[in-house]
Amino acid sequence: DAGVTQSPTHLIKTRGQQVTLRCSPKSGHDTVSWYQQALGQGPQFIFQYYEEEERQRGNFPDRFSGHQFPNYSSELNVNALLLGDSALYLCASKVQMNTEAFFGQGTRLTVV
Amino acid sequence: GQQLNQSPQSMFIQEGEDVSMNCTSSSIFNTWLWYKQDPGEGPVLLIALYKAGELTSNGRLTAQFGITRKDSFLNISASIPSDVGIYFCAGHSPYNTDKLIFGTGTRLQVFP
């Protein structure tokens, strides 16, 4: 049973560019959340997707957007990248009615 | 963004010793989760707690949901080198069960 998988694992982008990160949830999970983890910090909630809709959003600008597909996989898009967007981006999946969230290995984004 | 307070910030212990760390919040939580994160990896769920006073074990790990619902504790008995990593607490407030709020992390080093 595959766990949560994310791609790519590493990415280097230039300021002003746009990036798309991808996540496949754990089998049987229908809810996907995205988190940003800066170096030395705990993960910060970006948003959650369920039934292909954004259900909840953290304190992140509109440059951060997402999508969930009918197979429950998800994408995180970040436009107009800033140096401060450099971080580990984590995807977590769960069953909607449960509280236990399982994380992928993350995508390390570096903006130069 | 909001984070829970974890202490200690870091610990350096000898193999075989027991470890205790805690997590506090200024507001009540409905659930507490403890995760371990290795460098460059995503957090791995260790223990989930669902009600005040609950004490749950997972092998050498034991965690408790504080009676006040504003804190949680994690104990590791007889530490081994593979316990090295960063331990995060996380929880859901009663007012927002979609968003996991993370602690600041406790970095554990185990020396043989």
Tab-separated table of N, CA and C in Angstrom, chain A residues 5 7 9 11-12 26-27 29 31 35 38 41 51 56 60 67 71 77 80 84 86 97 99 104 108 112:
chain	number	residue	atom	x	y	z
A	5	THR	N	2.538	10.205	-1.834
A	5	THR	CA	3.698	10.436	-2.686
A	5	THR	C	3.641	11.833	-3.266
A	7	SER	N	5.723	14.806	-5.864
A	7	SER	CA	6.722	15.024	-6.913
A	7	SER	C	6.733	16.482	-7.313
A	9	THR	N	10.852	15.790	-5.927
A	9	THR	CA	11.425	15.825	-4.578
A	9	THR	C	12.205	17.113	-4.349
A	11	LEU	N	13.370	21.024	-6.339
A	11	LEU	CA	13.068	21.940	-7.434
A	11	LEU	C	13.787	23.254	-7.178
A	12	ILE	N	14.403	23.795	-8.225
A	12	ILE	CA	15.011	25.122	-8.123
A	12	ILE	C	14.332	26.023	-9.148
A	26	LYS	N	-2.622	8.798	0.128
A	26	LYS	CA	-2.616	7.396	0.538
A	26	LYS	C	-3.912	6.740	0.054
A	27	SER	N	-3.810	5.474	-0.327
A	27	SER	CA	-4.967	4.745	-0.813
A	27	SER	C	-6.109	4.798	0.205
A	29	HIS	N	-7.769	7.484	1.036
A	29	HIS	CA	-7.924	8.842	1.582
A	29	HIS	C	-8.561	9.758	0.554
A	31	THR	N	-9.046	13.348	1.357
A	31	THR	CA	-8.796	14.737	1.744
A	31	THR	C	-7.292	15.013	1.701
A	35	TYR	N	1.089	21.939	3.348
A	35	TYR	CA	1.765	22.671	4.404
A	35	TYR	C	3.096	23.200	3.867
A	38	ALA	N	9.272	26.021	6.686
A	38	ALA	CA	10.538	26.743	6.568
A	38	ALA	C	11.584	26.047	7.426
A	41	GLN	N	11.498	25.281	11.384
A	41	GLN	CA	10.152	25.585	11.868
A	41	GLN	C	9.235	24.367	11.742
A	51	GLU	N	-13.468	16.862	-1.878
A	51	GLU	CA	-14.491	16.876	-2.940
A	51	GLU	C	-14.170	17.948	-3.985
A	56	GLN	N	-10.637	25.017	3.410
A	56	GLN	CA	-10.078	25.810	4.496
A	56	GLN	C	-8.757	26.368	3.995
A	60	PHE	N	-2.029	32.461	3.884
A	60	PHE	CA	-1.146	32.522	2.720
A	60	PHE	C	-1.805	33.357	1.627
A	67	HIS	N	-5.555	22.597	-6.450
A	67	HIS	CA	-6.598	21.888	-7.184
A	67	HIS	C	-6.626	20.461	-6.685
A	71	ASN	N	-9.617	11.797	-8.819
A	71	ASN	CA	-8.960	10.634	-8.190
A	71	ASN	C	-8.331	11.013	-6.845
A	77	ASN	N	-0.024	25.190	-6.647
A	77	ASN	CA	0.590	26.135	-7.577
A	77	ASN	C	1.005	27.393	-6.811
A	80	ALA	N	4.471	33.895	-9.189
A	80	ALA	CA	5.320	35.041	-8.826
A	80	ALA	C	6.196	34.719	-7.622
A	84	GLY	N	11.431	34.162	-0.293
A	84	GLY	CA	10.855	33.653	0.949
A	84	GLY	C	9.966	32.439	0.779
A	86	SER	N	11.026	29.780	-0.525
A	86	SER	CA	11.907	28.621	-0.393
A	86	SER	C	11.568	27.875	0.888
A	97	MET	N	-13.507	12.184	7.659
A	97	MET	CA	-14.088	12.167	9.008
A	97	MET	C	-13.056	11.840	10.090
A	99	THR	N	-9.118	12.274	11.984
A	99	THR	CA	-8.197	13.370	12.281
A	99	THR	C	-6.751	13.016	11.980
A	104	GLY	N	3.509	13.086	3.078
A	104	GLY	CA	4.466	12.644	2.087
A	104	GLY	C	5.861	13.087	2.482
A	108	ARG	N	11.259	19.859	-1.800
A	108	ARG	CA	12.142	20.958	-1.379
A	108	ARG	C	12.216	21.958	-2.514
A	112	VAL	N	15.753	31.134	-6.307
A	112	VAL	CA	17.020	31.886	-6.388
A	112	VAL	C	16.839	33.174	-7.192
